[in-house]
XYZ file of C-alpha atoms in Angstrom:
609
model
C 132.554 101.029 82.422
C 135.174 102.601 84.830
C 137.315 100.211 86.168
C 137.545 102.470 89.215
C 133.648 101.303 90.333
C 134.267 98.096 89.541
C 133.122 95.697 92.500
C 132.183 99.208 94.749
C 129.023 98.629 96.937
C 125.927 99.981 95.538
C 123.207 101.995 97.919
C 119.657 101.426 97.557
C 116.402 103.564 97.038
C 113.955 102.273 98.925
C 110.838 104.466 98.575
C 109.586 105.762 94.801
C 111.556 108.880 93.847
C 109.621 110.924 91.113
C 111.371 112.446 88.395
C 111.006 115.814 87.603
C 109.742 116.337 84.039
C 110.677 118.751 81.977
C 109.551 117.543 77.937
C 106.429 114.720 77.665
C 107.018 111.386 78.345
C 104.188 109.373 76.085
C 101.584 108.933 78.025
C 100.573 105.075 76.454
C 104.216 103.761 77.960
C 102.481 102.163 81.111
C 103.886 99.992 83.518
C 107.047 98.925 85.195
C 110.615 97.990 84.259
C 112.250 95.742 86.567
C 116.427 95.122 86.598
C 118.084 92.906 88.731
C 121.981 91.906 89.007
C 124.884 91.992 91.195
C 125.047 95.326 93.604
C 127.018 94.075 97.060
C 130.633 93.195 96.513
C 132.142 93.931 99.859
C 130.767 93.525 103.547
C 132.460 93.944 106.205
C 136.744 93.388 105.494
C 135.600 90.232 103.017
C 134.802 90.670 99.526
C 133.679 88.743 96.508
C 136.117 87.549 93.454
C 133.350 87.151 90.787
C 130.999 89.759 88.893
C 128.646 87.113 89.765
C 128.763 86.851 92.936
C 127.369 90.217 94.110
C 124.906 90.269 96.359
C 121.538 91.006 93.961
C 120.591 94.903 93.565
C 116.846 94.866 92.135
C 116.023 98.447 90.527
C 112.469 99.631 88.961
C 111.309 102.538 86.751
C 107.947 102.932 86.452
C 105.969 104.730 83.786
C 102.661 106.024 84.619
C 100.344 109.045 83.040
C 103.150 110.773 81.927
C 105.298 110.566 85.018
C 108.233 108.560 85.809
C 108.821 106.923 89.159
C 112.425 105.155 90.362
C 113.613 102.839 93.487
C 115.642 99.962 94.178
C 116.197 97.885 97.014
C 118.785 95.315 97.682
C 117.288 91.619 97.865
C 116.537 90.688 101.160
C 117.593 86.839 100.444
C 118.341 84.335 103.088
C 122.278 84.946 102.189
C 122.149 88.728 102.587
C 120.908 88.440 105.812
C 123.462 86.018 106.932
C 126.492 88.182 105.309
C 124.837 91.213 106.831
C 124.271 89.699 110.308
C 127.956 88.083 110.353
C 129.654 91.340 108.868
C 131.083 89.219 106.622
C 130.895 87.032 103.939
C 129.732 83.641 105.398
C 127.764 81.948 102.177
C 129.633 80.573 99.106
C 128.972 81.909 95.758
C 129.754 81.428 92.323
C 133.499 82.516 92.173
C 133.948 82.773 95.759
C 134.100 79.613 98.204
C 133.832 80.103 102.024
C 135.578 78.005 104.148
C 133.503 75.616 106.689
C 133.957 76.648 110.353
C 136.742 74.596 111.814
C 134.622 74.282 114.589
C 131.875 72.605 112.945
C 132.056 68.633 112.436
C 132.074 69.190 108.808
C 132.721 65.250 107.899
C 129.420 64.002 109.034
C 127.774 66.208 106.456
C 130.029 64.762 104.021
C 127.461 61.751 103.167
C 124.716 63.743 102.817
C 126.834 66.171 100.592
C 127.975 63.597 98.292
C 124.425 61.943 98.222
C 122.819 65.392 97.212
C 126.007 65.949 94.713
C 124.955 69.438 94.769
C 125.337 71.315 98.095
C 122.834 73.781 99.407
C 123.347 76.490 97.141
C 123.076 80.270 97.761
C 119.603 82.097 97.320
C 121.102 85.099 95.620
C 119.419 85.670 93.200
C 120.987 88.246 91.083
C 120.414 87.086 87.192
C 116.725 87.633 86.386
C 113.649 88.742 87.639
C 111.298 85.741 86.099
C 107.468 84.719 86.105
C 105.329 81.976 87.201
C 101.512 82.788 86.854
C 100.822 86.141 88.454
C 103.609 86.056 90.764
C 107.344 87.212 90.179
C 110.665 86.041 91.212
C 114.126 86.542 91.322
C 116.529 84.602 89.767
C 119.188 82.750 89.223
C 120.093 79.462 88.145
C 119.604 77.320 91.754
C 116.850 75.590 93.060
C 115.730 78.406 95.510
C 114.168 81.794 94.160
C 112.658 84.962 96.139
C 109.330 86.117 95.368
C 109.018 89.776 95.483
C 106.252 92.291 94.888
C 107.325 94.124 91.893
C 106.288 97.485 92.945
C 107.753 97.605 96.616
C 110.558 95.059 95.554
C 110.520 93.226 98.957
C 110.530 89.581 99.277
C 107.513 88.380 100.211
C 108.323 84.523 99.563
C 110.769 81.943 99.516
C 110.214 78.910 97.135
C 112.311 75.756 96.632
C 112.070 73.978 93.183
C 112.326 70.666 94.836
C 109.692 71.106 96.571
C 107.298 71.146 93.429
C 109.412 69.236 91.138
C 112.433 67.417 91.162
C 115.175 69.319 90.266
C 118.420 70.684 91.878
C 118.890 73.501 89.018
C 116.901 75.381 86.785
C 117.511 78.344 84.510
C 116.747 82.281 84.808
C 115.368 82.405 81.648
C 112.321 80.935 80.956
C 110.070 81.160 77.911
C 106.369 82.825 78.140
C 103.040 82.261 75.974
C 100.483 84.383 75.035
C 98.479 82.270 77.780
C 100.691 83.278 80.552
C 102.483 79.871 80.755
C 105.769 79.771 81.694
C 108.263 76.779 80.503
C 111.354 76.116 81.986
C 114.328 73.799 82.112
C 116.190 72.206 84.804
C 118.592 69.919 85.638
C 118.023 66.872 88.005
C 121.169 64.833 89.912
C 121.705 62.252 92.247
C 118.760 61.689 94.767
C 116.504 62.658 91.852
C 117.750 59.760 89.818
C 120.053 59.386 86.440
C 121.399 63.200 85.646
C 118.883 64.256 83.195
C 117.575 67.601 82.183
C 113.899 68.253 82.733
C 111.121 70.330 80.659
C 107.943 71.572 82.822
C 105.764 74.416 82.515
C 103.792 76.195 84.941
C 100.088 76.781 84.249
C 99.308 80.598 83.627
C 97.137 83.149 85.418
C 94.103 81.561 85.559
C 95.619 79.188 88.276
C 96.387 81.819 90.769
C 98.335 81.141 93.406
C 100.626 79.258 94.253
C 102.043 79.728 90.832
C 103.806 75.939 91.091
C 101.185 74.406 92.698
C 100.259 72.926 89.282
C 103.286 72.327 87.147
C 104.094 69.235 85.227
C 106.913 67.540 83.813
C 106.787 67.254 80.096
C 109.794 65.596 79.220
C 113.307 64.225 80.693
C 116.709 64.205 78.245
C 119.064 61.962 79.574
C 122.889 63.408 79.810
C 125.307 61.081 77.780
C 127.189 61.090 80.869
C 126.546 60.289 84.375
C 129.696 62.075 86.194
C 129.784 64.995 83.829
C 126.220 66.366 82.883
C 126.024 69.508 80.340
C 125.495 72.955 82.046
C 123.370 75.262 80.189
C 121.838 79.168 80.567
C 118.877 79.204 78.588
C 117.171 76.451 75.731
C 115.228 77.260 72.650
C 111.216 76.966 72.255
C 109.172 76.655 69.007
C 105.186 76.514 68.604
C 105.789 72.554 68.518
C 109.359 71.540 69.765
C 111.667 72.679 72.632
C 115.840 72.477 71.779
C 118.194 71.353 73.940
C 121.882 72.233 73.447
C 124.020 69.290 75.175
C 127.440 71.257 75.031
C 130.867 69.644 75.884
C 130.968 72.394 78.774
C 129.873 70.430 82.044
C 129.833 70.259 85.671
C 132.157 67.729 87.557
C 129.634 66.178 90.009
C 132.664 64.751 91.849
C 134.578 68.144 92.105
C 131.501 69.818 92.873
C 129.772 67.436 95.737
C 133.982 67.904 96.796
C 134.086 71.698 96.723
C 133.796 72.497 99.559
C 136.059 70.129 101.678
C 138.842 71.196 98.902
C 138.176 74.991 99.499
C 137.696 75.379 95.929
C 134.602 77.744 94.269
C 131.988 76.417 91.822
C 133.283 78.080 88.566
C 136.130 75.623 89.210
C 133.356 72.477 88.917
C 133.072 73.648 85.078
C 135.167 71.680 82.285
C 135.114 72.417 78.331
C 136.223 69.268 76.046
C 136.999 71.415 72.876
C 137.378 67.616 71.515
C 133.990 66.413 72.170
C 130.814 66.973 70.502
C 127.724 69.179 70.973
C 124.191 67.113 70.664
C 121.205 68.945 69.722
C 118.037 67.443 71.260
C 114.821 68.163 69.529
C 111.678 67.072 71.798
C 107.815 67.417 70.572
C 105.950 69.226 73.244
C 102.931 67.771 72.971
C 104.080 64.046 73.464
C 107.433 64.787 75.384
C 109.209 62.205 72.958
C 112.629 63.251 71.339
C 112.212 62.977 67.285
C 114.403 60.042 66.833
C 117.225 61.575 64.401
C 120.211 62.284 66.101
C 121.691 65.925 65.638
C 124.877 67.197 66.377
C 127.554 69.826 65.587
C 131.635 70.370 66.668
C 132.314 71.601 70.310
C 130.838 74.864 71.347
C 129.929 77.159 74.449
C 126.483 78.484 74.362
C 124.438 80.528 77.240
C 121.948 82.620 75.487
C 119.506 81.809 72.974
C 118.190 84.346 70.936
C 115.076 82.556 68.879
C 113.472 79.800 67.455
C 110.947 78.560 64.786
C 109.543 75.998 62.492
C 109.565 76.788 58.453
C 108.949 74.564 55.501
C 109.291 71.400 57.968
C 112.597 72.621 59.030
C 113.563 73.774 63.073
C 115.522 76.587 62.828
C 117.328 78.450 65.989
C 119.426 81.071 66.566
C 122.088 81.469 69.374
C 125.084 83.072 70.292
C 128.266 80.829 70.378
C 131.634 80.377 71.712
C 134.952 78.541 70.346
C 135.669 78.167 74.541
C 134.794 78.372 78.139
C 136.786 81.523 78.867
C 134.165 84.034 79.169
C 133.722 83.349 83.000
C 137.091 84.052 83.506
C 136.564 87.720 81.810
C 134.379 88.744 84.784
C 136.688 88.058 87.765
C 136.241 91.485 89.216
C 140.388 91.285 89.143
C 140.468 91.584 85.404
C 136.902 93.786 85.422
C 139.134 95.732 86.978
C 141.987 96.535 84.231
C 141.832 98.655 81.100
C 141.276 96.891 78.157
C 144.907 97.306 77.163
C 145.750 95.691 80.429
C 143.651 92.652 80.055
C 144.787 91.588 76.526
C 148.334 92.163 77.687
C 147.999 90.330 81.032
C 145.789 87.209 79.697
C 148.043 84.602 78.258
C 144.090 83.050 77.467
C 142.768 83.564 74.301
C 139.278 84.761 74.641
C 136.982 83.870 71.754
C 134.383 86.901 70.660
C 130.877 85.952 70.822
C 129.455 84.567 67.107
C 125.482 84.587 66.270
C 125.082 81.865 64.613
C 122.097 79.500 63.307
C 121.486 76.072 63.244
C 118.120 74.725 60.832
C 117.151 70.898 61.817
C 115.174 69.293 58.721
C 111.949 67.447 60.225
C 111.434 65.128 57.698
C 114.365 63.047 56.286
C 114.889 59.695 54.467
C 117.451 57.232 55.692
C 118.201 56.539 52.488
C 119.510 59.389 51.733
C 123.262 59.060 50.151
C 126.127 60.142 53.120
C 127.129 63.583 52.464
C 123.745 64.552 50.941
C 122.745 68.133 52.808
C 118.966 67.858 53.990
C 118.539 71.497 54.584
C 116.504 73.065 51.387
C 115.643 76.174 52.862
C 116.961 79.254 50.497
C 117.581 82.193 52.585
C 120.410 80.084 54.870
C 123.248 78.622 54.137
C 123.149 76.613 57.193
C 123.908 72.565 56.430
C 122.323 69.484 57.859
C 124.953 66.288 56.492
C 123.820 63.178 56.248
C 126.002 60.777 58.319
C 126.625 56.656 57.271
C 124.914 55.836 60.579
C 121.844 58.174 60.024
C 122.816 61.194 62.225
C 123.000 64.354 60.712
C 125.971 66.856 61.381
C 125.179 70.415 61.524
C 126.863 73.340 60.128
C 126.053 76.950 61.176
C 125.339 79.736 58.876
C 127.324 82.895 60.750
C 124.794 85.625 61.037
C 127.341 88.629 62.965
C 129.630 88.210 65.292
C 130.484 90.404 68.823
C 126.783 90.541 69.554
C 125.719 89.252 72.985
C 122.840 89.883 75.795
C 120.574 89.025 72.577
C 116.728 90.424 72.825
C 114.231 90.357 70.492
C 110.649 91.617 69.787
C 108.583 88.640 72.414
C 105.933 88.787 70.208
C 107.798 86.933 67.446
C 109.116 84.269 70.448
C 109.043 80.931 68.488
C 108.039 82.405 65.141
C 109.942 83.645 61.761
C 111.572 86.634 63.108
C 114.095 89.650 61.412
C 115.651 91.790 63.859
C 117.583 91.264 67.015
C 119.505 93.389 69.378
C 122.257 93.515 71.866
C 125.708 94.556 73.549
C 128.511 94.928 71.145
C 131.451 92.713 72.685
C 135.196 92.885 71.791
C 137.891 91.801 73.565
C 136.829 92.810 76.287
C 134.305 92.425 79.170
C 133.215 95.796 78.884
C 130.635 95.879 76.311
C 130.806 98.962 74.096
C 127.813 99.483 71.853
C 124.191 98.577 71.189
C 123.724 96.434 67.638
C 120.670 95.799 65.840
C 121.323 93.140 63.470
C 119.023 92.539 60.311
C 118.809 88.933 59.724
C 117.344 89.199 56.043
C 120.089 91.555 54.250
C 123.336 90.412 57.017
C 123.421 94.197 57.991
C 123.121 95.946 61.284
C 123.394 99.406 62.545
C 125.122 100.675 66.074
C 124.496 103.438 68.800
C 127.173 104.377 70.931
C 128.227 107.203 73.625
C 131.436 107.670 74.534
C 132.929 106.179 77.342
C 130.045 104.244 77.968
C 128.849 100.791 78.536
C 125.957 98.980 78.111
C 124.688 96.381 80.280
C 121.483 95.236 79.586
C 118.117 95.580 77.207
C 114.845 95.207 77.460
C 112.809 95.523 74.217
C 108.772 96.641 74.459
C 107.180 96.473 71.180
C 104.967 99.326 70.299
C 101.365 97.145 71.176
C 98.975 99.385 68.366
C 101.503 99.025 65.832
C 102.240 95.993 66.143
C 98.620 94.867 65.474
C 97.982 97.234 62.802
C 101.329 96.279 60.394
C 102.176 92.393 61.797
C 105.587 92.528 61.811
C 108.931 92.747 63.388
C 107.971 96.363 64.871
C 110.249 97.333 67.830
C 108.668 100.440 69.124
C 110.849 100.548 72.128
C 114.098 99.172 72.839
C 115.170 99.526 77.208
C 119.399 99.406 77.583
C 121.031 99.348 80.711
C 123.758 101.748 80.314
C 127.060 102.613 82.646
C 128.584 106.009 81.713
C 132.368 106.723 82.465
C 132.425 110.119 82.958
C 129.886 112.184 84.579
C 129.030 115.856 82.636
C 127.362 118.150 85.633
C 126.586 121.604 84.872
C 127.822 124.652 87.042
C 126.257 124.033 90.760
C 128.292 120.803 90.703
C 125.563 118.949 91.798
C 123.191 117.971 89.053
C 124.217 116.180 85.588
C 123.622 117.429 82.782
C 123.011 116.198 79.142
C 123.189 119.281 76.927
C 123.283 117.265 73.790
C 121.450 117.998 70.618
C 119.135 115.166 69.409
C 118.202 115.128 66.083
C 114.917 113.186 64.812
C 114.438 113.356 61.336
C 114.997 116.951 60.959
C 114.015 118.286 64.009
C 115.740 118.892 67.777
C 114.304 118.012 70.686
C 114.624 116.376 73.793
C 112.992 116.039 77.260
C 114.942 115.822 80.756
C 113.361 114.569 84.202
C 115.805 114.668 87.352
C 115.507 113.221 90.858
C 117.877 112.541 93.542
C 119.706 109.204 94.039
C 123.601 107.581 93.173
C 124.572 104.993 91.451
C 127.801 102.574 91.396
C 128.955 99.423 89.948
C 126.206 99.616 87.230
C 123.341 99.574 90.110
C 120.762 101.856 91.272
C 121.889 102.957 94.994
C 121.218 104.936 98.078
C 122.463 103.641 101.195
C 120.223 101.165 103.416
C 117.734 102.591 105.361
C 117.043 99.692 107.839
C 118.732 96.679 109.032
C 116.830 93.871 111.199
C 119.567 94.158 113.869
C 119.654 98.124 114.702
C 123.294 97.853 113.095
C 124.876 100.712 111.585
C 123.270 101.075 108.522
C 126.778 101.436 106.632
C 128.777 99.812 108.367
C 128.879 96.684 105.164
C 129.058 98.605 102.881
C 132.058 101.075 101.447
C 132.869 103.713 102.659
C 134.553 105.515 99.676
C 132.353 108.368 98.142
C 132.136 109.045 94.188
C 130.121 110.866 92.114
C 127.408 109.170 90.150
C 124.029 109.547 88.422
C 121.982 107.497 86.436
C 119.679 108.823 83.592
C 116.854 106.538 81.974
C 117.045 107.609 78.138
C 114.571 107.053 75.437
C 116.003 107.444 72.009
C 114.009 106.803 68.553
C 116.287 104.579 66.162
C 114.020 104.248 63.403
C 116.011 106.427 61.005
C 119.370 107.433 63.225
C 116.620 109.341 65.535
C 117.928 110.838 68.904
C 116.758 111.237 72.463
C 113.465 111.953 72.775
C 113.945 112.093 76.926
C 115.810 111.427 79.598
C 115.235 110.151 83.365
C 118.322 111.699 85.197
C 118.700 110.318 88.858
C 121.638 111.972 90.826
C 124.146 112.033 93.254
C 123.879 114.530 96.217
C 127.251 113.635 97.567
C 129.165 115.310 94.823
C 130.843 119.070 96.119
C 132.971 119.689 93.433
C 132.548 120.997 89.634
C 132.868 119.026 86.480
C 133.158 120.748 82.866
C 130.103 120.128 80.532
C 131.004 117.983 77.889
C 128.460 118.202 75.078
C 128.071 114.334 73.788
C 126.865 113.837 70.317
C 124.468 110.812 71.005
C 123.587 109.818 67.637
C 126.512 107.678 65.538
C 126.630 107.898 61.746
C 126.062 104.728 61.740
C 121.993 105.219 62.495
C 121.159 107.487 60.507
C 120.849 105.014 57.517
C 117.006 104.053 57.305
C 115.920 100.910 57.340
C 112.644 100.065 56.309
C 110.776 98.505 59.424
C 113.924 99.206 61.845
C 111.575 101.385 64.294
C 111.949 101.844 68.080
C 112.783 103.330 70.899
C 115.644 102.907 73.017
C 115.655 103.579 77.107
C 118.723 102.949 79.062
C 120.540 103.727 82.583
C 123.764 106.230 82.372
C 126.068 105.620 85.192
C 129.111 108.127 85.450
C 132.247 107.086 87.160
C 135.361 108.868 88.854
């Protein structure tokens, strides 16, 4: 990613641009593919600190007969409206802490504060688009979340957690049946009781609307500790059990019902006791009741999940780990903004890589068992379960690869025996560089990567037919969010060009659509078309002008296959002339086949300065 669009305001697009096909798009890929994440880093003369803090940007492409269809519009939150209306900053986020008006009688909200613990957090919801029945939200990890329709993108509905169930947090990144349930995790303080984390699920589509009219608690998990309660990004699901991680990285409720009379953000309310243990809670979901053995590993960091299942009376799970807490501090947009080079030289912090690693959780165990006697009898891990004197087991991970994170897998193997997973190559750096695909089964992966890019996100869509006909770990399609550093625009210096050849098992081809639009800081933009107030339309945002474009790329990887299209959005801003560069898009490293590693890969391609 160029450092040089780091933290730049995005622009928004907020009526459906169609692309302009040139190739065949299949005309079976239906439907829409939503993005959301941080797009507003500056209004007026204040700006943010933290990656996430940006005000949310949510994007769409949408596949239909053939044609492809793009727009994005910035969330129209609560918060945005404030910071828009103010011309300034004026609501706290993540890694940014506004000040109180002086003016304001700030100590008689100070009972109230400390009696919530948790202050009245943002509604920015920039981490996920999630949901609940037939309705969809974004996202983020609070207790508020905006409903939008997903084909306009505009909010057309505010909803509170607490107002359904009592909880101050919950995560952005729930787990879905093939009933249309949704089950999610959140975290309860204070005026809801004992800190405690909290299991509910929300009925599925047959309920209508509202989607949380009807959810129900399943299960609480006590914290071991009342002042310092275990954060956590995302849990893991099974056909019959739900994980908990309870990681020695926590929340200070004192520093964070403080926070704000100290002037100090809410990344700073975070503590890691590298000393401490992690607990692993295992809780039946049909009873709510934790299985009574007592699991637990050394210190770790964990925010994503990647998957989860039963086998042979064994719970097995998959995640992505960390030796420490440091990650956070990678995406201040201050050291976003330096080369790699520049970081590692300028970070006294040693910042662990990510590590995939698995953890297997024997169901069935006799407390007889001698101390020291490994429980785990599955054959194709070397992942440890150790009996303890006092009946606990201690678990050791089998390493599966390591510098993998943003995990995604095929859904349709959520909470089953899975093989493949994907995600964003990580190392040393907060730029991610490349896209892995990592076969459990034989420890070996393969890698795609374009030069001077990054990748952001994925989004995997399994090929439906196939799927059904063969019953396995089929990826037909595999959706990356992708940030280009250097744009390649043909003559007219006005419209990007990819003149690469793609090769696909012998033969060349590709297919190009292009409409108009810009992009920056990893977003979809064009500048706002309307503001509630009759103010200048960019007057909060930027006013610096680069060129950008984003293409939507759809690349076969089942045997080192190429592009078989591209969605090219542009900038119309840019007056001067670039030299081609021809790219060569496929790496050695795919074109070694292996057997069932099929799909299809579509991701965004941002150019920078």
């Amino acid at each position: 990613m160029a450092q040089s669009i780091i933290g730049k305001n995005g622009t928004e697009s907020p009526e459906p641009v169609k692309a302009e096909v040139t190739g065949c798009v299949p005309e079976w890929l239906q439907g829409t593919l939503l993005r959301n994440g941080p797009g507003l880093f500056k209004v007026g003369d204040t700006e943010y600190n933290h990656w996430f803090d940006g005000m949310a940007l949510i994007h769409s492409f949408t596949f239909k007969d053939g044609d492809v269809y793009y727009r994005s519009k910035f969330l129209r939150s609560d918060t945005f409206k404030k910071n828009i209306q103010a011309n300034k900053i004026v609501v706290s986020e993540f890694g940014t802490m506004i000040c109180p008006d002086p003016c304001k009688n700030i100590f008689s909200k100070a009972f109230s504060y400390l009696l919530a613990a948790i202050p009245d957090f943002t509604d920015n919801n920039l981490i996920n688009i999630i949901r609940y029945g037939e309705d969809y939200y974004a996202s983020s990890e609070v207790n508020y979340m905006n409903q939008i329709d997903p084909m306009t993108l505009d909010v057309i509905g505010k909803m509170n957690y607490r107002n359904h169930i009592a909880l101050n947090m919950a995560t952005a990144h729930p787990h879905y049946d093939d009933e249309g349930n949704t089950y999610n995790m959140g975290t309860a303080l204070m005026r809801f009781g004992m800190p405690k984390t909290m299991f509910f699920p929300s009925p599925d589509k047959e309920h209508k609307k509202p989607a949380l009219q009807k959810v129900k608690q399943v299960c609480n998990i006590p914290f071991r500790s009342t002042l310092f309660p275990s954060y956590f990004h995302s849990f893991g699901m099974t056909e019959n059990y739900i994980i908990f991680v309870e990681q020695p990285f926590q929340l200070d409720i004192l520093r964070l019902a403080t926070a704000v009379f100290r002037s100090v953000n809410w990344a700073s309310c975070l503590k890691y006791d590298k000393e401490d243990i992690t607990l692993i809670h295992l809780v039946d979901r049909k009873t709510g009741k934790a299985v009574s053995t007592k699991f637990y590993t050394d210190a770790l960091v964990v925010f994503h999940h990647i998957n989860a299942y039963e086998d042979d009376e064994h719970v097995v799970f998959d995640m992505i780990t960390y030796k420490d807490s440091n990650l956070y501090e990678m995406f201040y947009l201050a050291n976003l903004r330096k080369e790699t080079h520049e970081f590692i030289e300028s970070n006294m912090v040693n910042f662990s890589p990510p590590i995939c690693q698995r953890f297997v959780l024997p169901l069935t165990l006799d407390k007889d068992t001698p101390k020291g006697t490994n429980l785990v009898r599955l054959k194709d891990t070397t992942a440890k379960a150790v009996m303890q004197k006092d009946g606990s087991l201690y678990c050791l991970p089998d390493t599966i690869f390591e510098g993998l994170e943003l995990p995604g897998i095929n859904y349709k193997f959520n909470g089953k025996k899975y093989r493949y997973f994907y995600g964003s190559r990580v190392e040393w750096t907060p730029h991610p560089n490349k896209i892995g695909k990592v076969d459990i089964v034989t420890r070996k992966h393969i890698e795609w990567i374009e030069e001077d890019a990054t990748p952001l996100s994925l989004c995997l869509l399994p090929h439906q037919e196939l799927w059904r006909r063969m019953m396995v770990d089929y990826m037909k399609y595999l959706a990356v969010n992708l940030v280009t550093s250097h744009p390649h625009y043909d003559n007219d210096g006005k419209h990007l060009q990819h003149g690469t050849s793609i090769v696909e098992k012998g033969k060349t081809k590709y297919t190009l659509f292009k409409v108009p639009a810009t992009t920056a800081g990893g977003q979809l933009q064009r500048t706002l078309s309307s503001q509630t107030d009759g103010r200048d339309p960019n007057r909060t945002h930027s006013q610096e002008k680069f060129p950008s474009a984003t293409s939507l790329k759809v690349v076969d990887i089942s045997g080192g296959c190429g592009a078989m299209y591209e969605v090219h959005i542009e900038s119309n801003e840019f007056k001067g002339k670039r030299t081609v560069q021809q790219h060569q898009l496929v790496n050695q490293a795919l074109k070694e086949e292996i057997q069932g590693m099929h799909g299809l890969r579509i991701f965004t391609d941002i150019p920078r300065e």
